[in-house]
Amino acid sequence: MALHRRLSYVPGDVSLWPNLTGGEAIDYLTRLHRGSTDPAALKSRKAALLESFELDPTKKARTYSKGNRQKVALVAAFLVDPELYIFDEPTSGLDPLMEAVFTDHVRQVKAAGKAVLLSSHILSEVEKLCDTVTIIRSGRTVESGTIAELRHLTHTSVSALVAHDPSGLARRAGIHDFTSSRAGNMTQVGFSVDNTKMNDVMTALTGLGLHSLTATPPSVEELFMRHYGGTSNNISNGRRGAEVVGR
């Protein structure tokens, strides 16, 4: 009982009591947490959460779609004031607008000093919300750290437009997958570069008469795929092989 008061948990597939309304289910799920919470404040916060998640609490749970069942669990989780929020694929079944609402509420509880543990295959969600990321494959941790710490493990993608012959770049240490093509009187180059060599490469590009530059840091998805060893289709077709947990 004491442990339940200290955490909120939302699974990826929520099952509710079919004959309870959504509002009744929320009240039941939050009962362990109420304690000394002012009833009027609780009622006001519940109304605000129902409005933000666009959930009708008067309907029976058996009539809810998967997304609405998910909303019931999320409203119940954010209604209480635990030390730790645990979310396991929490936006499963939600549309993009509701995903944005979820993101906003997570940022609010983080700002209030609460701990959040998020397990998700939606890698952009992890990247937006989490400070620390752990990549798990076959039940084992393969990488862990802040996003900034993990990004040094892969390459930054660079696209640049230069005035002079860039062929020498292909032979520089730290540059991979070099390509070039003429663009009028300029040359368009593309390559990936080790982050430890970025300063040297930028100096070399400047010496080639640099006209434009785009540098894209590696994403969590690229870090994930490095250990998954497949294409983006493998993420959806083999979800159990690997996952990302963020805090």
mmCIF file of N, CA and C in Angstrom, residues 1-96:
data_model
loop_
_atom_site.group_PDB
_atom_site.id
_atom_site.type_symbol
_atom_site.label_atom_id
_atom_site.label_comp_id
_atom_site.label_asym_id
_atom_site.label_seq_id
_atom_site.Cartn_x
_atom_site.Cartn_y
_atom_site.Cartn_z
ATOM 1 N N MET A 1 0.827 -1.203 0.000
ATOM 2 C CA MET A 1 0.000 0.000 0.000
ATOM 3 C C MET A 1 0.868 1.262 0.000
ATOM 4 N N ALA A 2 1.904 1.281 0.868
ATOM 5 C CA ALA A 2 2.771 2.455 0.949
ATOM 6 C C ALA A 2 3.513 2.672 -0.359
ATOM 7 N N LEU A 3 3.932 1.562 -1.004
ATOM 8 C CA LEU A 3 4.652 1.672 -2.274
ATOM 9 C C LEU A 3 3.746 2.233 -3.367
ATOM 10 N N HIS A 4 2.496 1.799 -3.398
ATOM 11 C CA HIS A 4 1.552 2.279 -4.412
ATOM 12 C C HIS A 4 1.371 3.791 -4.320
ATOM 13 N N ARG A 5 1.440 4.322 -3.119
ATOM 14 C CA ARG A 5 1.255 5.767 -2.960
ATOM 15 C C ARG A 5 2.426 6.556 -3.527
ATOM 16 N N ARG A 6 3.543 5.881 -3.745
ATOM 17 C CA ARG A 6 4.756 6.584 -4.173
ATOM 18 C C ARG A 6 4.980 6.530 -5.686
ATOM 19 N N LEU A 7 4.122 5.809 -6.422
ATOM 20 C CA LEU A 7 4.331 5.714 -7.865
ATOM 21 C C LEU A 7 3.010 5.659 -8.611
ATOM 22 N N SER A 8 3.081 6.011 -9.903
ATOM 23 C CA SER A 8 1.975 5.856 -10.841
ATOM 24 C C SER A 8 2.485 5.039 -12.017
ATOM 25 N N TYR A 9 1.657 4.104 -12.481
ATOM 26 C CA TYR A 9 2.076 3.212 -13.565
ATOM 27 C C TYR A 9 1.011 3.186 -14.650
ATOM 28 N N VAL A 10 1.452 3.347 -15.906
ATOM 29 C CA VAL A 10 0.554 3.251 -17.060
ATOM 30 C C VAL A 10 1.138 2.218 -18.022
ATOM 31 N N PRO A 11 0.424 1.092 -18.244
ATOM 32 C CA PRO A 11 0.905 0.079 -19.194
ATOM 33 C C PRO A 11 0.544 0.443 -20.623
ATOM 34 N N GLY A 12 1.049 -0.334 -21.557
ATOM 35 C CA GLY A 12 0.768 -0.076 -22.963
ATOM 36 C C GLY A 12 -0.587 -0.570 -23.418
ATOM 37 N N ASP A 13 -1.196 -1.450 -22.644
ATOM 38 C CA ASP A 13 -2.515 -1.969 -22.992
ATOM 39 C C ASP A 13 -3.356 -1.977 -21.725
ATOM 40 N N VAL A 14 -4.246 -1.006 -21.592
ATOM 41 C CA VAL A 14 -5.014 -0.803 -20.367
ATOM 42 C C VAL A 14 -6.315 -1.609 -20.414
ATOM 43 N N SER A 15 -6.562 -2.378 -19.360
ATOM 44 C CA SER A 15 -7.831 -3.090 -19.192
ATOM 45 C C SER A 15 -8.610 -2.429 -18.059
ATOM 46 N N LEU A 16 -9.886 -2.172 -18.296
ATOM 47 C CA LEU A 16 -10.729 -1.507 -17.306
ATOM 48 C C LEU A 16 -11.923 -2.389 -16.949
ATOM 49 N N TRP A 17 -12.583 -2.052 -15.861
ATOM 50 C CA TRP A 17 -13.799 -2.745 -15.451
ATOM 51 C C TRP A 17 -14.920 -2.324 -16.406
ATOM 52 N N PRO A 18 -15.475 -3.251 -17.177
ATOM 53 C CA PRO A 18 -16.378 -2.887 -18.270
ATOM 54 C C PRO A 18 -17.635 -2.150 -17.845
ATOM 55 N N ASN A 19 -18.125 -2.396 -16.617
ATOM 56 C CA ASN A 19 -19.380 -1.775 -16.195
ATOM 57 C C ASN A 19 -19.194 -0.468 -15.437
ATOM 58 N N LEU A 20 -17.924 -0.090 -15.205
ATOM 59 C CA LEU A 20 -17.662 1.217 -14.597
ATOM 60 C C LEU A 20 -17.560 2.272 -15.683
ATOM 61 N N THR A 21 -17.937 3.490 -15.361
ATOM 62 C CA THR A 21 -17.684 4.598 -16.281
ATOM 63 C C THR A 21 -16.210 4.965 -16.211
ATOM 64 N N GLY A 22 -15.769 5.754 -17.179
ATOM 65 C CA GLY A 22 -14.382 6.205 -17.154
ATOM 66 C C GLY A 22 -14.073 6.988 -15.891
ATOM 67 N N GLY A 23 -15.011 7.854 -15.491
ATOM 68 C CA GLY A 23 -14.799 8.643 -14.278
ATOM 69 C C GLY A 23 -14.703 7.783 -13.041
ATOM 70 N N GLU A 24 -15.538 6.744 -12.953
ATOM 71 C CA GLU A 24 -15.490 5.837 -11.804
ATOM 72 C C GLU A 24 -14.175 5.060 -11.775
ATOM 73 N N ALA A 25 -13.714 4.651 -12.938
ATOM 74 C CA ALA A 25 -12.437 3.945 -13.005
ATOM 75 C C ALA A 25 -11.290 4.837 -12.548
ATOM 76 N N ILE A 26 -11.327 6.099 -12.955
ATOM 77 C CA ILE A 26 -10.288 7.042 -12.521
ATOM 78 C C ILE A 26 -10.317 7.203 -11.006
ATOM 79 N N ASP A 27 -11.512 7.360 -10.432
ATOM 80 C CA ASP A 27 -11.630 7.504 -8.978
ATOM 81 C C ASP A 27 -11.075 6.281 -8.265
ATOM 82 N N TYR A 28 -11.369 5.089 -8.791
ATOM 83 C CA TYR A 28 -10.887 3.859 -8.168
ATOM 84 C C TYR A 28 -9.369 3.765 -8.251
ATOM 85 N N LEU A 29 -8.817 4.072 -9.423
ATOM 86 C CA LEU A 29 -7.373 3.971 -9.618
ATOM 87 C C LEU A 29 -6.590 4.959 -8.759
ATOM 88 N N THR A 30 -7.204 6.090 -8.440
ATOM 89 C CA THR A 30 -6.485 7.128 -7.685
ATOM 90 C C THR A 30 -6.740 7.052 -6.182
ATOM 91 N N ARG A 31 -7.608 6.128 -5.745
ATOM 92 C CA ARG A 31 -7.998 6.103 -4.333
ATOM 93 C C ARG A 31 -6.816 5.893 -3.396
ATOM 94 N N LEU A 32 -5.867 5.056 -3.795
ATOM 95 C CA LEU A 32 -4.719 4.788 -2.929
ATOM 96 C C LEU A 32 -3.857 6.016 -2.719
ATOM 97 N N HIS A 33 -3.958 6.993 -3.604
ATOM 98 C CA HIS A 33 -3.066 8.149 -3.552
ATOM 99 C C HIS A 33 -3.684 9.367 -2.870
ATOM 100 N N ARG A 34 -4.936 9.322 -2.570
ATOM 101 C CA ARG A 34 -5.608 10.555 -2.182
ATOM 102 C C ARG A 34 -5.068 11.113 -0.877
ATOM 103 N N GLY A 35 -4.994 10.290 0.162
ATOM 104 C CA GLY A 35 -4.409 10.758 1.410
ATOM 105 C C GLY A 35 -5.013 12.055 1.887
ATOM 106 N N SER A 36 -4.146 13.052 2.033
ATOM 107 C CA SER A 36 -4.572 14.353 2.564
ATOM 108 C C SER A 36 -4.891 15.354 1.463
ATOM 109 N N THR A 37 -4.981 14.898 0.192
ATOM 110 C CA THR A 37 -5.268 15.815 -0.912
ATOM 111 C C THR A 37 -6.622 16.483 -0.711
ATOM 112 N N ASP A 38 -6.664 17.777 -0.885
ATOM 113 C CA ASP A 38 -7.912 18.528 -0.750
ATOM 114 C C ASP A 38 -8.902 18.059 -1.823
ATOM 115 N N PRO A 39 -10.109 17.593 -1.423
ATOM 116 C CA PRO A 39 -11.082 17.074 -2.387
ATOM 117 C C PRO A 39 -11.442 18.083 -3.478
ATOM 118 N N ALA A 40 -11.568 19.349 -3.087
ATOM 119 C CA ALA A 40 -11.914 20.368 -4.083
ATOM 120 C C ALA A 40 -10.796 20.534 -5.106
ATOM 121 N N ALA A 41 -9.549 20.517 -4.643
ATOM 122 C CA ALA A 41 -8.409 20.641 -5.550
ATOM 123 C C ALA A 41 -8.318 19.427 -6.456
ATOM 124 N N LEU A 42 -8.600 18.237 -5.902
ATOM 125 C CA LEU A 42 -8.576 17.019 -6.690
ATOM 126 C C LEU A 42 -9.640 17.052 -7.776
ATOM 127 N N LYS A 43 -10.830 17.508 -7.429
ATOM 128 C CA LYS A 43 -11.926 17.590 -8.398
ATOM 129 C C LYS A 43 -11.588 18.562 -9.518
ATOM 130 N N SER A 44 -10.978 19.697 -9.162
ATOM 131 C CA SER A 44 -10.613 20.702 -10.152
ATOM 132 C C SER A 44 -9.530 20.165 -11.096
ATOM 133 N N ARG A 45 -8.541 19.475 -10.526
ATOM 134 C CA ARG A 45 -7.458 18.933 -11.360
ATOM 135 C C ARG A 45 -7.993 17.828 -12.266
ATOM 136 N N LYS A 46 -8.910 17.015 -11.745
ATOM 137 C CA LYS A 46 -9.495 15.952 -12.566
ATOM 138 C C LYS A 46 -10.231 16.551 -13.763
ATOM 139 N N ALA A 47 -11.002 17.598 -13.531
ATOM 140 C CA ALA A 47 -11.740 18.245 -14.619
ATOM 141 C C ALA A 47 -10.783 18.801 -15.667
ATOM 142 N N ALA A 48 -9.681 19.397 -15.210
ATOM 143 C CA ALA A 48 -8.706 19.965 -16.143
ATOM 144 C C ALA A 48 -8.048 18.874 -16.983
ATOM 145 N N LEU A 49 -7.719 17.735 -16.351
ATOM 146 C CA LEU A 49 -7.096 16.636 -17.088
ATOM 147 C C LEU A 49 -8.065 16.006 -18.083
ATOM 148 N N LEU A 50 -9.317 15.846 -17.668
ATOM 149 C CA LEU A 50 -10.319 15.296 -18.586
ATOM 150 C C LEU A 50 -10.484 16.189 -19.813
ATOM 151 N N GLU A 51 -10.437 17.492 -19.574
ATOM 152 C CA GLU A 51 -10.562 18.424 -20.689
ATOM 153 C C GLU A 51 -9.343 18.362 -21.608
ATOM 154 N N SER A 52 -8.161 18.321 -21.035
ATOM 155 C CA SER A 52 -6.957 18.335 -21.871
ATOM 156 C C SER A 52 -6.823 17.042 -22.677
ATOM 157 N N PHE A 53 -7.259 15.911 -22.103
ATOM 158 C CA PHE A 53 -7.195 14.642 -22.829
ATOM 159 C C PHE A 53 -8.473 14.351 -23.618
ATOM 160 N N GLU A 54 -9.421 15.278 -23.568
ATOM 161 C CA GLU A 54 -10.671 15.166 -24.323
ATOM 162 C C GLU A 54 -11.357 13.820 -24.068
ATOM 163 N N LEU A 55 -11.539 13.497 -22.795
ATOM 164 C CA LEU A 55 -12.135 12.224 -22.400
ATOM 165 C C LEU A 55 -13.511 12.453 -21.778
ATOM 166 N N ASP A 56 -14.498 11.732 -22.256
ATOM 167 C CA ASP A 56 -15.842 11.767 -21.679
ATOM 168 C C ASP A 56 -15.896 10.747 -20.552
ATOM 169 N N PRO A 57 -15.979 11.187 -19.277
ATOM 170 C CA PRO A 57 -15.908 10.258 -18.154
ATOM 171 C C PRO A 57 -17.236 9.577 -17.842
ATOM 172 N N THR A 58 -18.305 9.918 -18.559
ATOM 173 C CA THR A 58 -19.625 9.360 -18.253
ATOM 174 C C THR A 58 -19.909 8.068 -19.013
ATOM 175 N N LYS A 59 -19.074 7.734 -19.986
ATOM 176 C CA LYS A 59 -19.305 6.524 -20.776
ATOM 177 C C LYS A 59 -18.769 5.290 -20.057
ATOM 178 N N LYS A 60 -19.428 4.146 -20.270
ATOM 179 C CA LYS A 60 -18.962 2.893 -19.715
ATOM 180 C C LYS A 60 -17.633 2.495 -20.367
ATOM 181 N N ALA A 61 -16.770 1.888 -19.563
ATOM 182 C CA ALA A 61 -15.453 1.501 -20.062
ATOM 183 C C ALA A 61 -15.553 0.527 -21.225
ATOM 184 N N ARG A 62 -16.591 -0.303 -21.250
ATOM 185 C CA ARG A 62 -16.719 -1.279 -22.332
ATOM 186 C C ARG A 62 -16.952 -0.626 -23.696
ATOM 187 N N THR A 63 -17.341 0.653 -23.695
ATOM 188 C CA THR A 63 -17.578 1.362 -24.960
ATOM 189 C C THR A 63 -16.337 2.103 -25.444
ATOM 190 N N TYR A 64 -15.291 2.139 -24.630
ATOM 191 C CA TYR A 64 -14.104 2.914 -24.972
ATOM 192 C C TYR A 64 -13.245 2.210 -26.017
ATOM 193 N N SER A 65 -12.651 2.999 -26.884
ATOM 194 C CA SER A 65 -11.611 2.507 -27.786
ATOM 195 C C SER A 65 -10.325 2.304 -26.987
ATOM 196 N N LYS A 66 -9.326 1.708 -27.626
ATOM 197 C CA LYS A 66 -8.027 1.529 -26.965
ATOM 198 C C LYS A 66 -7.444 2.870 -26.533
ATOM 199 N N GLY A 67 -7.569 3.866 -27.410
ATOM 200 C CA GLY A 67 -7.028 5.183 -27.081
ATOM 201 C C GLY A 67 -7.704 5.795 -25.869
ATOM 202 N N ASN A 68 -9.021 5.634 -25.756
ATOM 203 C CA ASN A 68 -9.740 6.198 -24.611
ATOM 204 C C ASN A 68 -9.422 5.445 -23.322
ATOM 205 N N ARG A 69 -9.226 4.132 -23.419
ATOM 206 C CA ARG A 69 -8.793 3.385 -22.222
ATOM 207 C C ARG A 69 -7.427 3.885 -21.762
ATOM 208 N N GLN A 70 -6.578 4.190 -22.736
ATOM 209 C CA GLN A 70 -5.257 4.724 -22.409
ATOM 210 C C GLN A 70 -5.384 6.080 -21.712
ATOM 211 N N LYS A 71 -6.316 6.894 -22.183
ATOM 212 C CA LYS A 71 -6.534 8.204 -21.580
ATOM 213 C C LYS A 71 -6.984 8.086 -20.128
ATOM 214 N N VAL A 72 -7.843 7.105 -19.824
ATOM 215 C CA VAL A 72 -8.283 6.891 -18.446
ATOM 216 C C VAL A 72 -7.081 6.661 -17.534
ATOM 217 N N ALA A 73 -6.167 5.784 -17.961
ATOM 218 C CA ALA A 73 -4.985 5.489 -17.152
ATOM 219 C C ALA A 73 -4.072 6.703 -17.017
ATOM 220 N N LEU A 74 -3.948 7.490 -18.092
ATOM 221 C CA LEU A 74 -3.082 8.668 -18.039
ATOM 222 C C LEU A 74 -3.665 9.741 -17.135
ATOM 223 N N VAL A 75 -4.981 9.963 -17.212
ATOM 224 C CA VAL A 75 -5.618 10.934 -16.320
ATOM 225 C C VAL A 75 -5.421 10.508 -14.873
ATOM 226 N N ALA A 76 -5.636 9.219 -14.587
ATOM 227 C CA ALA A 76 -5.453 8.719 -13.219
ATOM 228 C C ALA A 76 -4.016 8.904 -12.748
ATOM 229 N N ALA A 77 -3.055 8.669 -13.640
ATOM 230 C CA ALA A 77 -1.642 8.800 -13.273
ATOM 231 C C ALA A 77 -1.267 10.239 -12.961
ATOM 232 N N PHE A 78 -1.710 11.163 -13.802
ATOM 233 C CA PHE A 78 -1.343 12.572 -13.603
ATOM 234 C C PHE A 78 -2.194 13.254 -12.537
ATOM 235 N N LEU A 79 -3.282 12.603 -12.127
ATOM 236 C CA LEU A 79 -4.149 13.198 -11.115
ATOM 237 C C LEU A 79 -3.523 13.144 -9.728
ATOM 238 N N VAL A 80 -2.710 12.131 -9.490
ATOM 239 C CA VAL A 80 -2.089 11.960 -8.176
ATOM 240 C C VAL A 80 -0.716 12.631 -8.161
ATOM 241 N N ASP A 81 -0.034 12.558 -7.027
ATOM 242 C CA ASP A 81 1.235 13.263 -6.870
ATOM 243 C C ASP A 81 2.303 12.300 -6.340
ATOM 244 N N PRO A 82 2.720 11.332 -7.167
ATOM 245 C CA PRO A 82 3.706 10.350 -6.705
ATOM 246 C C PRO A 82 5.136 10.866 -6.838
ATOM 247 N N GLU A 83 6.074 10.064 -6.359
ATOM 248 C CA GLU A 83 7.490 10.384 -6.548
ATOM 249 C C GLU A 83 7.982 9.904 -7.914
ATOM 250 N N LEU A 84 7.378 8.816 -8.403
ATOM 251 C CA LEU A 84 7.848 8.182 -9.636
ATOM 252 C C LEU A 84 6.670 7.854 -10.543
ATOM 253 N N TYR A 85 6.809 8.223 -11.831
ATOM 254 C CA TYR A 85 5.862 7.848 -12.869
ATOM 255 C C TYR A 85 6.529 6.799 -13.751
ATOM 256 N N ILE A 86 5.848 5.664 -13.963
ATOM 257 C CA ILE A 86 6.353 4.606 -14.837
ATOM 258 C C ILE A 86 5.408 4.483 -16.025
ATOM 259 N N PHE A 87 5.927 4.731 -17.217
ATOM 260 C CA PHE A 87 5.120 4.673 -18.438
ATOM 261 C C PHE A 87 5.701 3.623 -19.376
ATOM 262 N N ASP A 88 4.897 2.618 -19.722
ATOM 263 C CA ASP A 88 5.317 1.549 -20.628
ATOM 264 C C ASP A 88 4.482 1.657 -21.907
ATOM 265 N N GLU A 89 5.065 2.183 -22.978
ATOM 266 C CA GLU A 89 4.338 2.447 -24.223
ATOM 267 C C GLU A 89 3.055 3.235 -23.941
ATOM 268 N N PRO A 90 3.159 4.376 -23.254
ATOM 269 C CA PRO A 90 1.963 5.069 -22.752
ATOM 270 C C PRO A 90 1.085 5.699 -23.822
ATOM 271 N N THR A 91 1.643 6.009 -24.994
ATOM 272 C CA THR A 91 0.846 6.692 -26.020
ATOM 273 C C THR A 91 0.278 5.726 -27.055
ATOM 274 N N SER A 92 0.360 4.428 -26.774
ATOM 275 C CA SER A 92 -0.215 3.438 -27.679
ATOM 276 C C SER A 92 -1.707 3.687 -27.847
ATOM 277 N N GLY A 93 -2.134 3.893 -29.094
ATOM 278 C CA GLY A 93 -3.545 4.145 -29.367
ATOM 279 C C GLY A 93 -3.934 5.602 -29.384
ATOM 280 N N LEU A 94 -3.025 6.502 -29.026
ATOM 281 C CA LEU A 94 -3.339 7.925 -29.013
ATOM 282 C C LEU A 94 -3.019 8.563 -30.361
ATOM 283 N N ASP A 95 -3.806 9.579 -30.738
ATOM 284 C CA ASP A 95 -3.504 10.308 -31.964
ATOM 285 C C ASP A 95 -2.410 11.338 -31.674
ATOM 286 N N PRO A 96 -1.820 11.957 -32.706
ATOM 287 C CA PRO A 96 -0.712 12.896 -32.492
ATOM 288 C C PRO A 96 -1.044 14.055 -31.557
#
